[in-house]
PDB file of C-alpha atoms and ligand atoms in Angstrom:
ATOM      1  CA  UNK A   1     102.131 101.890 130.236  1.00  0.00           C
ATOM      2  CA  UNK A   2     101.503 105.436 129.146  1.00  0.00           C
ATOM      3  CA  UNK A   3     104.830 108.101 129.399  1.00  0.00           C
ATOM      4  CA  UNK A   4     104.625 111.186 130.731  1.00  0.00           C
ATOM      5  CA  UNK A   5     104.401 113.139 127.238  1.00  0.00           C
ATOM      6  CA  UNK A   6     101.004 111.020 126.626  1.00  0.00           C
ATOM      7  CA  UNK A   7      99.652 112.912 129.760  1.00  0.00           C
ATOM      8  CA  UNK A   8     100.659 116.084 128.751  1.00  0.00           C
ATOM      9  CA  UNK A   9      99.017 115.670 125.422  1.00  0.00           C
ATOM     10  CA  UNK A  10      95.767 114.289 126.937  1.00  0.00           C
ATOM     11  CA  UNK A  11      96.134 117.590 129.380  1.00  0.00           C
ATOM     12  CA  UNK A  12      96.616 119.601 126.624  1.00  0.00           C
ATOM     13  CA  UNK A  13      93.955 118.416 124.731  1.00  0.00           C
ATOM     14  CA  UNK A  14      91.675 118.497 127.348  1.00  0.00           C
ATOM     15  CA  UNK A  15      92.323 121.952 127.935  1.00  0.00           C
ATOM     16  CA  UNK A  16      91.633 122.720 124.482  1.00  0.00           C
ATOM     17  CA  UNK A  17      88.465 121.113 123.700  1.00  0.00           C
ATOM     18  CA  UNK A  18      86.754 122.225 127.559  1.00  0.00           C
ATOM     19  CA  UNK A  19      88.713 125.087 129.293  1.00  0.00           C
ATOM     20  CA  UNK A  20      86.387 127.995 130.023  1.00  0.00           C
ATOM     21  CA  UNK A  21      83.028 125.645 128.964  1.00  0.00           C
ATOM     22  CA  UNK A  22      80.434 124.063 131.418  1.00  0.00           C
ATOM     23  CA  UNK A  23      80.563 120.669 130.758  1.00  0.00           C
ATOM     24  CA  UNK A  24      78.366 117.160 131.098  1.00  0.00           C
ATOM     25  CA  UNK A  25      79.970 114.685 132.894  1.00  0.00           C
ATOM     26  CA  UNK A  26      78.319 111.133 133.919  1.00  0.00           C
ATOM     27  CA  UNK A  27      79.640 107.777 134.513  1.00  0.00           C
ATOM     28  CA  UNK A  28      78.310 105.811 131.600  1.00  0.00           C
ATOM     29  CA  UNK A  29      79.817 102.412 133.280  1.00  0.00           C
ATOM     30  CA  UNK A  30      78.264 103.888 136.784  1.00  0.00           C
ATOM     31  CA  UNK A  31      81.420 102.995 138.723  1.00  0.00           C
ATOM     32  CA  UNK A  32      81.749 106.893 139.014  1.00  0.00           C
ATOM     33  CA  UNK A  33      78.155 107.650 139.295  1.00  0.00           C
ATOM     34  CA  UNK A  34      78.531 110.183 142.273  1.00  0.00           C
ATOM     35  CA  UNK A  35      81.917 111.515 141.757  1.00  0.00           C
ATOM     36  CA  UNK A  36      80.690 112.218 138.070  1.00  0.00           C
ATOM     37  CA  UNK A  37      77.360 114.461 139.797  1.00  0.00           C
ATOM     38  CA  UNK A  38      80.117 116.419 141.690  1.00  0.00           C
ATOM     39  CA  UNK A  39      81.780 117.702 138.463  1.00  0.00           C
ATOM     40  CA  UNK A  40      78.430 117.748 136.241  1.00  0.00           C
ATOM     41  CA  UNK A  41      77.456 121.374 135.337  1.00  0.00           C
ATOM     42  CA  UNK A  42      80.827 122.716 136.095  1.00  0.00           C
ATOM     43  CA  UNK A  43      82.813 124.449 133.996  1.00  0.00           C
ATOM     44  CA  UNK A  44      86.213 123.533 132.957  1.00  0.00           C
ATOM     45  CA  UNK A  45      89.368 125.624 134.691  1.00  0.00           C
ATOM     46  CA  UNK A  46      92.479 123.749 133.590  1.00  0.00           C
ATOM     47  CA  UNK A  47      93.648 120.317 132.634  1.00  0.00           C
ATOM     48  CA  UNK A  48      97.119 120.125 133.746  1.00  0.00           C
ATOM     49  CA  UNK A  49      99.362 116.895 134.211  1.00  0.00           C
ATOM     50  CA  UNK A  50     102.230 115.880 136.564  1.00  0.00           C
ATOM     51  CA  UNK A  51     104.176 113.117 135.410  1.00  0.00           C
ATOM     52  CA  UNK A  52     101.492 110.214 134.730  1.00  0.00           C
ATOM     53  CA  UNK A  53      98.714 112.297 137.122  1.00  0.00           C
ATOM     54  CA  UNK A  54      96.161 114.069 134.670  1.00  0.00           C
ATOM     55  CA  UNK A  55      93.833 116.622 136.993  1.00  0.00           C
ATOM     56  CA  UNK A  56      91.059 118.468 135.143  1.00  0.00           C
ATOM     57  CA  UNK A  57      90.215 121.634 137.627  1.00  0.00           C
ATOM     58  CA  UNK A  58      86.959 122.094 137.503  1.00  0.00           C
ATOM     59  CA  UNK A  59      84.344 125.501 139.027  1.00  0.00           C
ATOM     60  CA  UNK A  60      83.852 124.997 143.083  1.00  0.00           C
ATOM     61  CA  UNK A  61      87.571 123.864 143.447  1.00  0.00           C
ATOM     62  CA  UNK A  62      86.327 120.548 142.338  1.00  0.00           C
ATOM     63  CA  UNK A  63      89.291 118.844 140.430  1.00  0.00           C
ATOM     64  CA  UNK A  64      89.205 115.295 138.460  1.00  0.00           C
ATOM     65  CA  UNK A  65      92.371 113.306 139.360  1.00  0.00           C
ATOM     66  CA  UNK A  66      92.874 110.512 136.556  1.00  0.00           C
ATOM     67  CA  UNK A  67      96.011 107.903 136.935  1.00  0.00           C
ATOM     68  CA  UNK A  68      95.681 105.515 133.550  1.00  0.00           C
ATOM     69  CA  UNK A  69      97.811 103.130 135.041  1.00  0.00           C
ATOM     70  CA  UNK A  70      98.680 100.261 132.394  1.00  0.00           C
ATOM     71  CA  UNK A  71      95.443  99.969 130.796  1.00  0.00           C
ATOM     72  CA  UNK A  72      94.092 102.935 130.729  1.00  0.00           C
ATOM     73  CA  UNK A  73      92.846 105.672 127.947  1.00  0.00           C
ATOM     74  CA  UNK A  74      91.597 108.710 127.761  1.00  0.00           C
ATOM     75  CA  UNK A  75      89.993 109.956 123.956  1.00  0.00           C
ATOM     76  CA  UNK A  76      88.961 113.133 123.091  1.00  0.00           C
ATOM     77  CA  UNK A  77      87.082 113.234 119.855  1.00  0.00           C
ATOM     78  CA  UNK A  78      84.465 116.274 118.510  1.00  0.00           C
ATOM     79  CA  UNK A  79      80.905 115.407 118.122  1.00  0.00           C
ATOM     80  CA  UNK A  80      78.346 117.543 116.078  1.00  0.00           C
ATOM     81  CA  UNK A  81      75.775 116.576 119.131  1.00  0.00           C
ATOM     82  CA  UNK A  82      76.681 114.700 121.533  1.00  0.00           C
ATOM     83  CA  UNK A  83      73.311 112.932 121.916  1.00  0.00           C
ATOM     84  CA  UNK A  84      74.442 110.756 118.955  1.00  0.00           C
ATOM     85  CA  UNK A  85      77.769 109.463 120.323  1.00  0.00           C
ATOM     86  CA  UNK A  86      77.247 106.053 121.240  1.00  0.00           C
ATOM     87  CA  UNK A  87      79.218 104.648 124.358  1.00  0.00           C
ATOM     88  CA  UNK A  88      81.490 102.195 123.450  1.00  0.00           C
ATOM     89  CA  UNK A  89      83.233  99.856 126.173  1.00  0.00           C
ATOM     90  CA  UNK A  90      82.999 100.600 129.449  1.00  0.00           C
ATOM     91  CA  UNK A  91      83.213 104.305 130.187  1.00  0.00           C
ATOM     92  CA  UNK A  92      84.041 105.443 133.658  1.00  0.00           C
ATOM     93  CA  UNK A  93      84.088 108.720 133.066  1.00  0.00           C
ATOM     94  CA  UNK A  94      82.693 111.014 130.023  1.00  0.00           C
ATOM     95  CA  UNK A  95      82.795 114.858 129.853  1.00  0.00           C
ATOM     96  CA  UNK A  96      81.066 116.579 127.183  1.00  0.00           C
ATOM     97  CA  UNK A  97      80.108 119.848 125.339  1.00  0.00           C
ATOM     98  CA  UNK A  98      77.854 119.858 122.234  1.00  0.00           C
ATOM     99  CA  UNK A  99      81.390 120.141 120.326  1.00  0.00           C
ATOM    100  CA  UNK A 100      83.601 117.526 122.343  1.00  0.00           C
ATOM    101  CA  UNK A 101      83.071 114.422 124.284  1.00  0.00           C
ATOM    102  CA  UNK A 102      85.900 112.807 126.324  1.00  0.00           C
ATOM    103  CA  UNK A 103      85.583 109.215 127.106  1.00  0.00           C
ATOM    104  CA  UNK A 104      87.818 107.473 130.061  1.00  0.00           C
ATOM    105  CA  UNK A 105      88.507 103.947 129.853  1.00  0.00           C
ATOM    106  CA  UNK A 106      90.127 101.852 132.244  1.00  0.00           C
ATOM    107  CA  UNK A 107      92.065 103.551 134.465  1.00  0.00           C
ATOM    108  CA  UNK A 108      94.042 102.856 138.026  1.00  0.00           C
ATOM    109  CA  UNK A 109      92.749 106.100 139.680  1.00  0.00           C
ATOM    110  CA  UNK A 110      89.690 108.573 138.697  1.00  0.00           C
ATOM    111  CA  UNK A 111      88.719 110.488 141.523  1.00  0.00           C
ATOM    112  CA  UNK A 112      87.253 113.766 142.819  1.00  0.00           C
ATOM    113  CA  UNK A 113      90.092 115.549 144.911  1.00  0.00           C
ATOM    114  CA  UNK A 114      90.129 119.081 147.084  1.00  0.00           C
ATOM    115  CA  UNK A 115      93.521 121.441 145.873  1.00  0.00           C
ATOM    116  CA  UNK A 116      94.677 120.172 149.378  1.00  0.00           C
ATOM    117  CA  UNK A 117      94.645 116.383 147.748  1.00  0.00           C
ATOM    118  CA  UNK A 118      96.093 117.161 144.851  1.00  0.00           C
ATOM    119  CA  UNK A 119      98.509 119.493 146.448  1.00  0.00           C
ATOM    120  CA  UNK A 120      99.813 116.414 148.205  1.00  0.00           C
ATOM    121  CA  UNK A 121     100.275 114.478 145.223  1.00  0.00           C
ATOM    122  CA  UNK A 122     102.538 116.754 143.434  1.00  0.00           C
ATOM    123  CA  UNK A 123     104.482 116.471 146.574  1.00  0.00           C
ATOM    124  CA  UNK A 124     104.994 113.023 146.324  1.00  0.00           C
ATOM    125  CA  UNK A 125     106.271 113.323 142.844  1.00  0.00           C
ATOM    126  CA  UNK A 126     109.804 114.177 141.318  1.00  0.00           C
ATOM    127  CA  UNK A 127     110.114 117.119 138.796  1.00  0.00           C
ATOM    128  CA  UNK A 128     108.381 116.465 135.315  1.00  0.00           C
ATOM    129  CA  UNK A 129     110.998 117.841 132.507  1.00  0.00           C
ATOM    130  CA  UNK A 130     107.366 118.337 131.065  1.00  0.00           C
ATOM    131  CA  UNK A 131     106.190 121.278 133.745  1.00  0.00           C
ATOM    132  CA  UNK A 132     109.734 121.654 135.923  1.00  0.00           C
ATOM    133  CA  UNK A 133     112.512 123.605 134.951  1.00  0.00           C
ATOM    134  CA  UNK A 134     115.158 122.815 137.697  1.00  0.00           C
ATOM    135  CA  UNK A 135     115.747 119.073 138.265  1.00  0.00           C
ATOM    136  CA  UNK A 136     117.405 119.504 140.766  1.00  0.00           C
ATOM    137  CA  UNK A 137     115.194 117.534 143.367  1.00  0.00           C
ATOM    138  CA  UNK A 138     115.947 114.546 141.238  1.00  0.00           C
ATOM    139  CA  UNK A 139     119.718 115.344 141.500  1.00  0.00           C
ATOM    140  CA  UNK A 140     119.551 115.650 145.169  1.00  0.00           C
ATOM    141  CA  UNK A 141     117.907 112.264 145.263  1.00  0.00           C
ATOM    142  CA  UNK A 142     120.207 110.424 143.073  1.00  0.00           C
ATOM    143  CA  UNK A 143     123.208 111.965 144.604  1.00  0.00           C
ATOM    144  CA  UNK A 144     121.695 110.187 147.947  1.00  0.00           C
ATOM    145  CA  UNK A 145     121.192 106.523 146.283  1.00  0.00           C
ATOM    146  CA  UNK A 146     122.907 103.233 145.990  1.00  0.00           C
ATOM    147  CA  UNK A 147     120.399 102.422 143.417  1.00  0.00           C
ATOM    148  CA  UNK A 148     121.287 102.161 139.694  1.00  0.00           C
ATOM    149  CA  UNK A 149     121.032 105.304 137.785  1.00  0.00           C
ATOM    150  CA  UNK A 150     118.631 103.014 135.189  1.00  0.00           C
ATOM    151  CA  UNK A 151     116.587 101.777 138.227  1.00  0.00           C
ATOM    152  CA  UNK A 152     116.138 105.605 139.954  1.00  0.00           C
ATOM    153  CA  UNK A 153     114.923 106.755 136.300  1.00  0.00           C
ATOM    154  CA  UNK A 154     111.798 104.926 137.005  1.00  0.00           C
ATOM    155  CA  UNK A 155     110.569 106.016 140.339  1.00  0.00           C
ATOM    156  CA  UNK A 156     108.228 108.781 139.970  1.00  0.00           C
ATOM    157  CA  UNK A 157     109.339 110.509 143.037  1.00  0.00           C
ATOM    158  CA  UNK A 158     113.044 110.889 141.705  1.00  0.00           C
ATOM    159  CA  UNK A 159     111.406 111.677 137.898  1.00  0.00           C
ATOM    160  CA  UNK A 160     108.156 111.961 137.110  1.00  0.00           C
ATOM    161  CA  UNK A 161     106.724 111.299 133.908  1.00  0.00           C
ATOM    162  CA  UNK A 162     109.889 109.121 132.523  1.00  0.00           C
ATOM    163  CA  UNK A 163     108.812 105.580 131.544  1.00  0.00           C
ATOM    164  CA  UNK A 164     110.882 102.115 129.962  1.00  0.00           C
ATOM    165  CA  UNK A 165     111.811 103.579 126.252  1.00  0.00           C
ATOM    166  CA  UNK A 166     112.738 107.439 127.202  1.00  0.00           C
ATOM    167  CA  UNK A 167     114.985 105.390 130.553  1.00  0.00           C
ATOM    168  CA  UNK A 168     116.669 103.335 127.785  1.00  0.00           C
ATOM    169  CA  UNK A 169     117.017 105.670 125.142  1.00  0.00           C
ATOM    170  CA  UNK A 170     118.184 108.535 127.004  1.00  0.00           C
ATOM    171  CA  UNK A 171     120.763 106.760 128.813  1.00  0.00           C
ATOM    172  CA  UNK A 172     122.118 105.423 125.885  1.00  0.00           C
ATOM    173  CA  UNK A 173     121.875 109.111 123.867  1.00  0.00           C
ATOM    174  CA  UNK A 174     124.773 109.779 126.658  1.00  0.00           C
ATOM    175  CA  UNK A 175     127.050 106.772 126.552  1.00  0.00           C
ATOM    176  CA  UNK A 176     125.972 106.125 130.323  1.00  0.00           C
ATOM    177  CA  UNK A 177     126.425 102.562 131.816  1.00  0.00           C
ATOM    178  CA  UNK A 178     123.006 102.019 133.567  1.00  0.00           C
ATOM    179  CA  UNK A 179     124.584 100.205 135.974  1.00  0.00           C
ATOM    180  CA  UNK A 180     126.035 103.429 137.462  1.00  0.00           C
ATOM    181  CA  UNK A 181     125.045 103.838 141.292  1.00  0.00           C
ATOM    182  CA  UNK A 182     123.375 106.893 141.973  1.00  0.00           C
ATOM    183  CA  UNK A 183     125.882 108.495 144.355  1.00  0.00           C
ATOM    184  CA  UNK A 184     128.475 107.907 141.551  1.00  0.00           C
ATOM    185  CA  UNK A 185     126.915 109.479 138.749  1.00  0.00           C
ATOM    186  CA  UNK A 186     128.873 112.934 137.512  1.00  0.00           C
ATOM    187  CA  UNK A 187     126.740 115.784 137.739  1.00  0.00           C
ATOM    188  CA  UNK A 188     127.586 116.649 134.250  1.00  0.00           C
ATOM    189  CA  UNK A 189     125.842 113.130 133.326  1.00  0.00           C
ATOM    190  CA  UNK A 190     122.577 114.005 135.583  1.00  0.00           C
ATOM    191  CA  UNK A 191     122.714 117.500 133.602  1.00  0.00           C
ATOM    192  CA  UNK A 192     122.650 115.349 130.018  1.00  0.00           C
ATOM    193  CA  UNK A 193     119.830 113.529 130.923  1.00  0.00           C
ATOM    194  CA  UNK A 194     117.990 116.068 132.393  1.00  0.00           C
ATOM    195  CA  UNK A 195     118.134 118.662 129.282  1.00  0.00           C
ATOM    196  CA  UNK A 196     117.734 115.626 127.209  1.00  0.00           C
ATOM    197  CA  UNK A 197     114.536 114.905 128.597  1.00  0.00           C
ATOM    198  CA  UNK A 198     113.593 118.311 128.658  1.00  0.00           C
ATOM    199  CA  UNK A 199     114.749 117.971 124.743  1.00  0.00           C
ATOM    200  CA  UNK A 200     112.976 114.991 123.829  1.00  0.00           C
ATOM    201  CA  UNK A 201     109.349 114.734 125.785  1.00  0.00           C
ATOM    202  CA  UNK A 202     107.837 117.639 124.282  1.00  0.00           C
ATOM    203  CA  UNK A 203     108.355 115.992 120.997  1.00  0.00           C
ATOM    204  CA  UNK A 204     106.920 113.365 122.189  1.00  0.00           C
ATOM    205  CA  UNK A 205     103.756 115.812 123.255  1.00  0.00           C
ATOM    206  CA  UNK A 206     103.852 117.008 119.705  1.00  0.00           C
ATOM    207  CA  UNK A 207     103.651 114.182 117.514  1.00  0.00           C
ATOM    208  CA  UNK A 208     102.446 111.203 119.902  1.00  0.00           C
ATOM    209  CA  UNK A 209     105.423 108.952 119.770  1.00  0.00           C
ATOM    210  CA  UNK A 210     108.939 108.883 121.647  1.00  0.00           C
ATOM    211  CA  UNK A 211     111.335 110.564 118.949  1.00  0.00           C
ATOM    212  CA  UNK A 212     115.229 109.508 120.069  1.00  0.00           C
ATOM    213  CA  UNK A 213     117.293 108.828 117.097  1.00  0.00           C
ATOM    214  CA  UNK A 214     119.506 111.956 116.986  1.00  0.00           C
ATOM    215  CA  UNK A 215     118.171 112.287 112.873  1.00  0.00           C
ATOM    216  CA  UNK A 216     114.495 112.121 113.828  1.00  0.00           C
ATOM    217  CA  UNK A 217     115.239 114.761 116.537  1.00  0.00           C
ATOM    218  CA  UNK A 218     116.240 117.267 114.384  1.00  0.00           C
ATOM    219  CA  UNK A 219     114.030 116.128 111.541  1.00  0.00           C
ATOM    220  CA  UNK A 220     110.927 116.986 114.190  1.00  0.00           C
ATOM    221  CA  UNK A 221     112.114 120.031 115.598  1.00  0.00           C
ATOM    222  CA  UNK A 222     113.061 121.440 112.224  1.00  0.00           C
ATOM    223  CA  UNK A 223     109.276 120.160 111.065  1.00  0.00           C
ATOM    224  CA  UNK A 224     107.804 122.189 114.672  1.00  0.00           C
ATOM    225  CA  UNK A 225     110.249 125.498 114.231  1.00  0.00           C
ATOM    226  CA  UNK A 226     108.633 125.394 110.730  1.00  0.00           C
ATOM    227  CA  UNK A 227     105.196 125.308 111.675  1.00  0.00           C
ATOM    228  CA  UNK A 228     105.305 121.801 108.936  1.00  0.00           C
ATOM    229  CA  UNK A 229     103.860 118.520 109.765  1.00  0.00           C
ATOM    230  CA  UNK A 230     105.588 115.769 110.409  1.00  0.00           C
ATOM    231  CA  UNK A 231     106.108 112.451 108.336  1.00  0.00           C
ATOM    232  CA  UNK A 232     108.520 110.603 110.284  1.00  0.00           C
ATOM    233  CA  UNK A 233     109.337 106.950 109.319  1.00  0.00           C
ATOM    234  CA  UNK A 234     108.759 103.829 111.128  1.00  0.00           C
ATOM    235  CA  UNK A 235     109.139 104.509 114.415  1.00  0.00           C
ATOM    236  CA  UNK A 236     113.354 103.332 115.662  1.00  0.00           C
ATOM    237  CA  UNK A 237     115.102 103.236 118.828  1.00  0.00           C
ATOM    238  CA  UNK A 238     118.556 102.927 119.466  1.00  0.00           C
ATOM    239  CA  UNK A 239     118.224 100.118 122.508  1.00  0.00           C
ATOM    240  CA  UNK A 240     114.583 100.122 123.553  1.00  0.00           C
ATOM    241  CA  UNK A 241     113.285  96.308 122.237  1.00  0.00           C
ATOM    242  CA  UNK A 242     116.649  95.449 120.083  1.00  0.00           C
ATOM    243  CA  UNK A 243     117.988  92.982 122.228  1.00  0.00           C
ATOM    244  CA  UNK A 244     120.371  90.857 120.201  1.00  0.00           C
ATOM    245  CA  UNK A 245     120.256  93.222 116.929  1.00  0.00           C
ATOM    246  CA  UNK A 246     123.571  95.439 116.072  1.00  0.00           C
ATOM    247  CA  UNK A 247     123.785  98.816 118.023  1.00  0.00           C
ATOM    248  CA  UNK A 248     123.554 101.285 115.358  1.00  0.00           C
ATOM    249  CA  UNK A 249     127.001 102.792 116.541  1.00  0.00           C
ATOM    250  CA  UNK A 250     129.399  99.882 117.265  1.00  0.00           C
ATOM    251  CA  UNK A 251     127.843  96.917 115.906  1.00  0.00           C
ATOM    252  CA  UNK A 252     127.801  94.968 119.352  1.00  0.00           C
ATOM    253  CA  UNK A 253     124.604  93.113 120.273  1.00  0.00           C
ATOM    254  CA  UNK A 254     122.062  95.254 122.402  1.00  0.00           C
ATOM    255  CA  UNK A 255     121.460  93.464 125.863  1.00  0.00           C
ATOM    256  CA  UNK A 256     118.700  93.113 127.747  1.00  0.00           C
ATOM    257  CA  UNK A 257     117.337  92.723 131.446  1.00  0.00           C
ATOM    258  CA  UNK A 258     115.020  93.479 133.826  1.00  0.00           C
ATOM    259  CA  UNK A 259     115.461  96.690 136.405  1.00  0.00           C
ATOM    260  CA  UNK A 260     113.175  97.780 138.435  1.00  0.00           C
ATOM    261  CA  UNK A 261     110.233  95.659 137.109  1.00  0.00           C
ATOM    262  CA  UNK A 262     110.910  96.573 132.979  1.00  0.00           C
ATOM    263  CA  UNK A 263     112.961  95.277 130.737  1.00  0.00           C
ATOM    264  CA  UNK A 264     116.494  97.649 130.407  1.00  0.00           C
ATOM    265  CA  UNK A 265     118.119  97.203 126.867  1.00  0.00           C
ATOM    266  CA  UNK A 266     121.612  98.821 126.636  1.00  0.00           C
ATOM    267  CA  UNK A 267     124.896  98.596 124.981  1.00  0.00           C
ATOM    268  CA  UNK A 268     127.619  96.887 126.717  1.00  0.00           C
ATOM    269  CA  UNK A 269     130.427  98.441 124.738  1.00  0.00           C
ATOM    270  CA  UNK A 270     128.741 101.997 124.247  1.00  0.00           C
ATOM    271  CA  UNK A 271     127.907 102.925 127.519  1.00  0.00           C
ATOM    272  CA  UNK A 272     130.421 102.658 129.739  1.00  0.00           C
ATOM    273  CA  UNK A 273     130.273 106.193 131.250  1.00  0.00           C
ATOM    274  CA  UNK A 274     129.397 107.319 134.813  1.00  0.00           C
TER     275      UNK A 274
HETATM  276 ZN1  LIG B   1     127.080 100.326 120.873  1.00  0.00          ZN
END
């Protein structure tokens, strides 16, 4: 399943390619025949995204609201004329300028919502370290919670936007035991992972994969501050799909099991904090 940074790159590229141009949209597949008609001849506001919500704001407060869910993509690619780009697979939704066609495969949700819809989907969602400064919502709801500190990482209206690797990676970045309950988590742990995230998804925005090892970090913000791209290696993790292999700190055996639906990899000896 897509992470929150993939969202905010879509939205960002979405932005880029229509904001301020009328656009074509249709429903090749035709699942999205009329919902398409209401957005076709619009022009492009915003494309903003909450979490894993992508809405595209169109004229006439008419506003595309696109979950991928697990299986979903959304590609943005130029086209000299758009005439000549063929559909391929089953497109549920295509916007397009003579410059840029966006093709939508797939996904759990694409619907046309009123600001008063999507107004009430924001509210159902925790703050994004994407778009939200102040996570403190999420603290008040972890504070609250008998639930592991591992499980409560992946409910969107605790955090939004955090998925499987940035849960596992993040809590091990801080030595904490997943395990921790909620109401027993310091608040000087909650503020770790919170700047962390607010650290490590917009690298994610910027170069399209989840960037955790503490070397690759500063490698890609170094490569960013310097306007430089980016040539990481193969992509690493410290826990995230390592179960059984040697934590690159202490040498014990990464664990795995499942928590809240995903798979949780940790280390039993390096995370022991609450
Ligand atoms: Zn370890």
């Amino acid at each position: 399943m897509p992470e929150g940074h993939t969202l905010h790159r879509i939205a960002r590229d979405l932005h880029a390619a229509f904001a301020g141009q009328v656009v074509e949209v249709s429903s090749p597949q035709g699942r999205f025949a009329s919902g398409a008609a209401l957005l076709d001849g619009q022009e492009v506001v915003e494309a903003r995204a909450h979490g894993k919500h992508l809405f595209v704001e169109l004229t006439g407060e008419r506003i595309l609201h696109v979950h991928l869910g697990l299986i979903g993509t959304f590609t943005i690619d130029a086209a000299a004329y758009v005439g000549e780009m063929p559909v391929v697979g089953q497109v549920r939704c295509r916007i397009a300028t003579e410059e840029h066609v966006a093709d939508l495969r797939g996904p759990m949700t694409c619907a046309v919502v009123t600001p008063d819809e999507e107004a009430a989907v924001h509210a159902k969602l925790g703050p994004d370290p994407l778009r939200d400064t102040d996570g403190g919502p999420a603290r008040e709801r972890i504070r609250r919670s008998r639930k592991s500190i591992a499980a409560l990482l992946m409910e969107q209206d605790v955090v939004a936007g955090v998925g499987n690797v940035y849960r596992c990676e993040v809590l091990f970045r801080h030595r904490i035991n997943p395990a921790t309950p909620g109401e027993r988590l310091k608040s000087a742990s909650w503020q770790l992972i919170w700047s962390d995230l607010r650290r490590l998804l917009p690298l994610g925005v910027a170069t399209s994969r989840i960037v955790t090892i503490t070397e690759q970090v500063e490698e890609v913000e170094a490569a960013l501050a310097k306007g430089e791209d980016i040539d990481l290696d193969e992509r690493t993790s410290y826990v995230y799909k390592r179960t059984g292999e040697e934590c690159l700190v202490c040498g014990s055996r990464i664990r795995a099991k499942d928590v809240a639906g995903r798979t949780l990899y940790w280390c039993g000896n390096c995370q022991r904090r609450s």
